[in-house]
C-alpha positions as CSV (number, residue, x, y, z in Angstrom):
1,M,0.0,0.0,0.0
2,A,1.4,3.4,-0.9
3,E,2.2,5.8,1.9
4,K,0.3,9.1,2.2
5,E,2.2,12.0,0.8
6,G,2.4,13.7,4.2
7,T,4.0,10.6,5.8
8,M,6.8,10.5,3.2
9,D,7.4,14.2,3.6
10,S,7.9,13.5,7.3
11,V,10.4,10.7,6.6
12,A,12.3,13.0,4.2
13,T,12.4,15.7,6.9
14,S,13.8,13.2,9.4
15,L,16.5,12.1,7.0
16,K,17.5,15.7,6.5
17,G,18.2,15.8,10.3
18,L,20.4,12.7,10.0
19,C,22.5,14.3,7.3
20,V,23.2,17.4,9.4
21,E,25.2,15.2,11.8
22,Q,27.8,14.3,9.1
23,T,30.8,16.6,9.8
24,S,33.6,16.9,7.4
25,P,37.2,16.3,8.6
26,A,38.1,19.9,7.8
27,E,35.3,21.2,10.0
28,A,36.3,19.0,12.9
29,G,39.6,20.9,13.5
30,P,43.0,19.3,14.2
31,S,43.2,16.1,16.2
32,Q,39.6,16.2,17.1
33,P,37.8,13.0,18.1
34,S,35.3,11.5,15.6
35,P,31.6,12.5,16.1
36,F,29.3,10.5,18.2
37,T,29.3,6.8,17.3
38,P,27.1,3.9,18.4
39,Y,30.0,2.4,20.5
40,A,30.8,5.6,22.3
41,S,30.9,5.0,26.1
42,D,32.7,6.1,29.3
43,T,34.5,2.7,29.4
44,F,35.9,2.7,25.8
45,K,39.1,4.8,25.7
46,P,40.9,4.5,22.4
47,Q,44.6,4.7,22.5
48,N,46.4,7.7,20.8
49,S,49.0,7.2,18.2
50,D,52.5,8.6,19.0
51,L,53.5,8.5,15.3
52,P,53.9,11.7,13.2
53,L,51.2,12.4,10.6
54,E,53.2,11.2,7.6
55,E,53.9,7.8,9.3
56,R,50.2,7.5,10.3
57,Y,49.3,8.1,6.7
58,R,51.9,5.7,5.3
59,L,50.7,2.9,7.6
60,A,47.0,3.5,6.8
61,R,47.6,3.8,3.1
62,S,49.6,0.5,3.0
63,V,46.5,-1.4,4.0
64,G,44.7,-0.6,0.7
65,E,45.4,-2.0,-2.7
66,E,43.2,1.0,-3.7
67,C,42.4,4.2,-1.9
68,I,39.5,6.5,-2.8
69,Q,40.7,9.2,-2.2
70,E,44.3,9.6,-0.9
71,D,44.0,13.3,-0.3
72,E,40.9,12.7,1.8
73,L,42.6,10.1,3.8
74,R,45.5,12.4,4.6
75,R,43.2,15.3,5.6
76,L,41.1,12.9,7.7
77,L,44.2,11.7,9.7
78,A,45.3,15.3,10.2
79,A,41.9,16.3,11.4
80,R,41.0,13.4,13.7
81,A,43.0,11.6,16.3
82,H,40.7,8.5,16.1
83,P,39.0,8.1,12.7
84,T,36.5,5.3,12.6
85,C,37.3,2.4,10.3
86,Y,34.6,-0.2,9.6
87,D,34.4,-3.7,8.2
88,G,31.4,-6.0,8.2
89,F,31.5,-9.8,8.1
90,E,28.9,-12.4,7.7
91,P,29.4,-15.2,10.3
92,S,29.3,-18.3,8.1
93,G,31.4,-21.4,7.6
94,R,35.1,-21.4,8.1
95,M,37.5,-18.5,8.4
96,H,40.4,-18.5,5.9
97,I,43.8,-16.9,6.5
98,A,42.9,-13.7,4.6
99,Q,40.0,-13.1,7.1
100,G,42.1,-14.1,10.0
101,I,45.8,-13.2,9.7
102,L,45.6,-10.7,6.9
103,K,42.7,-8.9,8.6
104,A,44.7,-8.8,11.9
105,I,47.7,-7.3,10.0
106,N,45.6,-4.6,8.5
107,V,43.7,-3.8,11.7
108,N,47.0,-3.5,13.6
109,K,48.3,-1.0,11.1
110,L,45.2,1.2,11.3
111,T,44.9,1.1,15.1
112,R,48.7,1.9,15.3
113,A,47.8,5.0,13.2
114,G,45.2,5.9,15.9
115,C,42.1,4.6,14.2
116,V,39.2,2.9,16.0
117,F,38.3,-0.3,14.1
118,V,34.6,-1.3,14.3
119,F,33.8,-4.9,13.3
120,W,30.1,-5.0,12.2
121,V,29.1,-8.6,13.1
122,A,26.5,-8.9,10.3
123,D,24.3,-11.6,11.7
124,W,21.1,-10.1,10.1
125,F,22.9,-9.9,6.8
126,A,23.9,-13.6,7.0
127,L,20.3,-14.4,7.6
128,L,19.3,-12.3,4.5
129,N,21.9,-14.2,2.5
130,N,20.6,-17.5,3.8
131,K,23.9,-18.5,5.5
132,M,23.9,-21.4,8.0
133,G,20.5,-22.4,6.6
134,G,19.1,-19.1,7.9
135,D,19.4,-20.3,11.5
136,M,20.1,-17.2,13.6
137,K,21.4,-19.2,16.6
138,K,24.0,-20.9,14.4
139,I,25.0,-17.7,12.8
140,Q,25.6,-16.0,16.1
141,T,27.6,-19.0,17.4
142,V,29.8,-18.8,14.3
143,G,30.2,-15.0,14.9
144,K,31.5,-15.7,18.4
145,Y,33.9,-18.3,17.0
146,F,35.3,-15.7,14.5
147,I,35.9,-13.2,17.3
148,E,37.8,-15.8,19.3
149,I,40.1,-16.4,16.3
150,W,40.9,-12.7,16.0
151,K,41.6,-12.5,19.7
152,A,44.1,-15.4,19.4
153,C,45.9,-14.5,16.1
154,G,47.7,-11.4,17.2
155,M,45.1,-8.6,16.6
156,N,45.7,-5.7,19.0
157,M,42.3,-5.2,20.6
158,E,42.8,-1.9,22.3
159,N,41.1,0.2,19.6
160,V,38.8,-2.6,18.3
161,V,35.1,-2.8,18.8
162,F,32.7,-5.6,17.9
163,L,29.1,-4.6,17.3
164,W,26.3,-7.1,16.4
165,S,24.0,-5.7,13.7
166,S,20.9,-7.3,15.2
167,E,21.5,-5.6,18.6
168,E,22.5,-2.2,17.2
169,I,19.8,-1.9,14.6
170,N,17.1,-2.7,17.2
171,K,18.5,-0.1,19.5
172,N,18.1,2.7,16.9
173,A,15.6,1.2,14.5
174,N,14.1,4.6,13.5
175,E,17.4,6.1,12.4
176,Y,18.7,2.9,10.7
177,W,15.6,2.0,8.7
178,M,15.0,5.6,7.5
179,R,18.5,5.6,6.2
180,V,17.9,2.2,4.4
181,M,14.7,3.5,2.9
182,D,16.4,6.7,1.7
183,V,19.3,4.7,0.0
184,A,16.6,2.5,-1.6
185,R,14.6,5.6,-2.8
186,K,17.6,7.2,-4.4
187,N,18.8,4.1,-6.4
188,S,17.3,2.0,-9.1
189,I,17.0,-1.8,-8.9
190,T,19.6,-2.0,-11.7
191,R,22.1,0.0,-9.6
192,V,21.5,-2.1,-6.5
193,R,21.8,-5.4,-8.5
194,R,25.3,-4.3,-9.6
195,C,26.3,-4.7,-6.0
196,A,25.3,-8.4,-5.9
197,T,29.0,-9.4,-5.9
198,I,29.3,-8.2,-2.3
199,M,27.2,-11.2,-1.3
200,G,29.2,-13.7,-3.4
201,R,26.5,-13.5,-6.1
202,E,26.5,-12.4,-9.7
203,E,24.6,-9.4,-11.1
204,G,22.6,-11.6,-13.4
205,D,21.6,-14.1,-10.6
206,D,18.0,-14.5,-9.6
207,L,18.1,-12.6,-6.3
208,S,15.6,-13.0,-3.6
209,A,13.9,-9.8,-2.3
210,A,16.0,-10.1,0.9
211,Q,19.2,-10.1,-1.2
212,V,18.0,-6.9,-3.0
213,M,17.6,-5.3,0.4
214,Y,21.2,-6.3,1.4
215,P,23.2,-3.7,-0.5
216,C,20.9,-0.9,0.7
217,M,21.4,-2.0,4.3
218,Q,25.2,-2.4,3.9
219,C,25.3,1.1,2.4
220,A,23.2,2.4,5.4
221,D,25.6,0.7,7.8
222,I,28.4,3.1,6.8
223,F,26.3,6.2,7.8
224,Y,24.8,4.5,10.9
225,L,28.3,3.7,12.2
226,K,29.5,7.2,11.1
227,A,32.4,5.4,9.5
228,D,35.2,7.6,8.2
229,I,37.0,4.8,6.4
230,C,35.4,1.7,4.7
231,Q,38.1,-0.9,5.2
232,L,36.8,-3.9,3.3
233,G,38.1,-6.1,0.5
234,M,38.2,-5.2,-3.2
235,D,35.2,-7.5,-3.6
236,Q,33.1,-4.9,-1.6
237,R,34.1,-1.9,-3.7
238,K,30.8,-1.5,-5.5
239,V,28.7,-0.9,-2.4
240,N,31.3,1.4,-1.0
241,M,31.2,3.4,-4.2
242,L,27.4,3.4,-3.9
243,A,27.8,5.0,-0.5
244,R,30.0,7.8,-1.9
245,E,27.4,8.4,-4.7
246,Y,24.7,8.4,-2.1
247,C,26.5,11.3,-0.4
248,D,26.0,13.4,-3.5
249,D,22.3,12.5,-3.7
250,A,21.7,13.1,0.0
251,K,23.9,16.2,0.1
252,I,26.2,14.7,2.7
253,K,29.5,16.6,2.7
254,R,31.7,14.0,4.3
255,K,32.2,11.0,2.0
256,P,33.7,7.9,3.5
257,V,37.2,7.1,2.4
258,I,37.4,3.7,0.7
259,L,40.5,1.7,1.7
260,S,40.1,-1.7,-0.1
261,H,42.5,-4.4,0.8
262,H,44.0,-7.0,-1.5
263,M,42.2,-10.3,-2.1
264,L,44.5,-13.2,-1.6
265,M,44.6,-15.7,-4.5
266,G,43.4,-19.3,-4.2
267,L,46.1,-21.9,-4.0
268,K,45.1,-23.6,-7.3
269,E,46.0,-22.4,-10.8
270,G,43.7,-19.7,-12.1
271,Q,42.0,-19.0,-8.8
272,I,41.9,-15.2,-8.4
273,K,40.6,-15.5,-4.9
274,M,40.1,-18.2,-2.3
275,A,36.8,-20.2,-2.2
276,K,35.4,-21.6,1.1
277,S,33.6,-24.2,-1.0
278,D,37.0,-25.7,-2.0
279,P,38.9,-26.7,1.1
280,D,42.2,-27.0,-0.8
281,S,42.0,-23.5,-2.3
282,A,42.9,-21.8,0.9
283,I,44.6,-22.1,4.3
284,F,42.0,-22.0,7.0
285,M,42.6,-20.8,10.5
286,E,41.9,-24.2,12.1
287,D,44.1,-26.1,9.6
288,T,46.6,-28.5,11.2
289,E,50.3,-28.3,10.5
290,M,49.9,-31.3,8.3
291,D,47.1,-29.6,6.4
292,V,49.2,-26.5,5.8
293,N,52.2,-28.4,4.6
294,R,50.1,-30.5,2.2
295,K,48.2,-27.6,0.7
296,I,51.3,-25.5,0.2
297,K,53.3,-28.4,-1.3
298,S,50.5,-29.1,-3.9
299,S,49.8,-25.4,-4.6
300,F,50.4,-23.7,-7.9
301,C,53.8,-22.1,-8.0
302,P,55.3,-21.9,-11.5
303,P,59.1,-21.3,-11.6
304,M,60.3,-17.8,-12.4
305,V,56.6,-16.5,-12.8
306,V,55.1,-13.9,-10.5
307,E,51.7,-13.3,-12.1
308,G,49.0,-15.6,-10.8
309,N,51.4,-17.2,-8.3
310,P,49.6,-17.7,-5.0
311,C,52.7,-18.6,-3.1
312,L,54.4,-15.3,-3.9
313,D,51.1,-13.6,-3.1
314,Y,51.1,-15.2,0.4
315,V,54.7,-14.3,1.0
316,K,54.1,-10.6,0.0
317,H,50.9,-10.0,1.9
318,I,51.1,-12.5,4.8
319,A,54.8,-13.2,5.6
320,F,56.1,-9.7,4.9
321,G,52.9,-8.1,6.3
322,R,53.6,-9.7,9.7
323,F,57.4,-10.2,9.8
324,E,60.4,-8.0,8.9
325,T,62.4,-10.9,7.4
326,F,61.7,-14.2,5.5
327,T,64.2,-17.0,5.6
328,I,64.8,-19.7,3.0
329,E,66.4,-22.8,4.5
330,R,68.2,-25.0,1.9
331,K,71.3,-27.2,1.4
332,E,74.6,-25.5,0.7
333,E,74.7,-27.1,-2.8
334,N,71.4,-25.4,-3.5
335,G,72.7,-22.0,-2.4
336,G,72.5,-22.3,1.3
337,N,70.2,-20.4,3.7
338,C,69.1,-16.9,2.7
339,T,67.2,-14.2,4.6
340,Y,65.3,-11.6,2.8
341,E,64.5,-8.2,4.3
342,C,62.0,-7.1,1.7
343,Y,59.7,-8.8,-0.7
344,E,61.1,-7.1,-3.8
345,D,64.5,-8.8,-3.3
346,L,62.8,-12.2,-2.9
347,E,60.7,-11.6,-6.1
348,R,63.8,-10.6,-8.1
349,D,65.6,-13.8,-7.1
350,Y,62.6,-15.9,-7.9
351,V,62.1,-14.3,-11.4
352,E,65.8,-14.8,-12.1
353,G,65.8,-18.4,-11.1
354,R,68.0,-18.1,-8.0
355,L,65.0,-19.1,-5.8
356,H,63.2,-22.3,-6.7
357,P,59.6,-23.2,-5.8
358,A,60.9,-26.3,-4.0
359,D,62.8,-24.1,-1.6
360,L,60.1,-21.3,-1.3
361,K,57.2,-23.6,-0.5
362,P,58.7,-25.2,2.8
363,A,59.7,-21.7,4.0
364,L,56.2,-20.4,3.4
365,A,54.5,-23.4,5.1
366,K,56.8,-22.9,8.1
367,C,55.9,-19.2,8.3
368,L,52.1,-19.9,8.0
369,N,52.3,-22.6,10.7
370,Q,54.1,-20.2,13.0
371,L,51.3,-17.7,12.6
372,L,48.6,-20.3,13.1
373,D,50.1,-22.0,16.2
374,P,48.7,-19.4,18.7
375,V,45.2,-20.0,17.3
376,R,45.6,-23.8,17.6
377,R,46.8,-23.5,21.2
378,H,43.9,-21.1,22.1
379,F,41.3,-23.6,20.9
380,Q,43.0,-26.4,22.7
381,T,43.4,-24.7,26.0
382,N,40.6,-22.2,26.4
383,E,37.4,-23.9,27.5
384,E,35.0,-21.4,25.9
385,A,36.9,-21.4,22.6
386,K,37.0,-25.2,22.7
387,K,33.2,-25.4,23.1
388,L,32.6,-22.9,20.2
389,L,34.9,-24.9,17.9
390,A,33.1,-28.1,18.7
391,Q,29.7,-26.5,18.0
392,V,30.8,-25.1,14.7
393,K,32.3,-28.4,13.6
394,K,29.0,-30.0,14.5
395,Y,27.1,-27.6,12.3
396,R,29.4,-28.5,9.4
397,A,29.0,-32.2,9.9
398,T,25.2,-31.8,9.9
399,K,25.4,-29.7,6.7
400,Q,27.6,-32.3,5.0
401,L,25.3,-35.1,6.0
402,S,22.3,-33.2,4.6
403,M,24.0,-32.6,1.3
404,H,25.0,-36.2,1.1
405,L,21.4,-37.4,1.7
406,M,20.2,-34.9,-1.0
407,C,22.5,-36.5,-3.4
């Protein structure tokens, strides 16, 4: 049923009020805190960065394979001591190393630069996308499991906040849903469908009505959380650009900076990104040492070739993202041990044939196992974490049995 004209005018007036709260970095003044955010409280005290502005900018910029726009990022860091970064995640299935270790590396860089990092635990979104069979209890259990992994894998939690979308939206339903409606009103179905890739779908897929709502809600999240920086993967670029376009339509001065991180390749030939549906395409955060060694040993790694080489991709973004050096251990007749202090030197030796895949792969596997060992110990020794892992494994076993019976 169509709304009365007066009612829609009232909604538009309310949305005008929401837009007024968006303050540009330049207006905030030097080293000012971000405006009110949903997580603001007397107990949360973000840590200041002791780094000079240029170093803060360098650290933050290094997170993104793409930054829209660099000058906006620099001005933001100059204006605010604690810009708000946001990433949303659907609790579903297993967590691979890009979601775990690479995310921790990026979060640590941004919090070191003084940012507050908000994880939007998108349980309602997982429900919309029919994850975990649409079972909210299972979705929230997996969300808790993901958080336990991040706590164990070296993420600095001082400037990190976890917010559950179901709880936060219910607290401020009027503000949130008016924003969603306004995003929907200002965009065509065609424009929204172009964002289908953020859900792991294709633009031409037959989307449910719930999945059409999804991009409008994700766009609204950015404004609800008053995010200064959208720090998601390149696969989420389309909806982040939708948010910047919406700013023009809604006359919001402060556009969110988009800092899109690199998507790690899958371990098999031709896989431009990892796939949870293929267990051998990625290293998962709960993989055993034997799993890691086997997957890396069988991974695609053509000699003297950089493009499309997942092992070099892991070395560049995971190994050198976390450690200052990377050591190759080999027999003297094969050149002896060699320690690299930067990725560029390693890549040059690999391209020129001085470093062979047979030597690179064991070093990479050893590095990855070193990073995963604290997570393994946490889930072996922490009782709460142990229970969560057992429950998540039970969900997987039930799903696999169901699929088997359907076949």
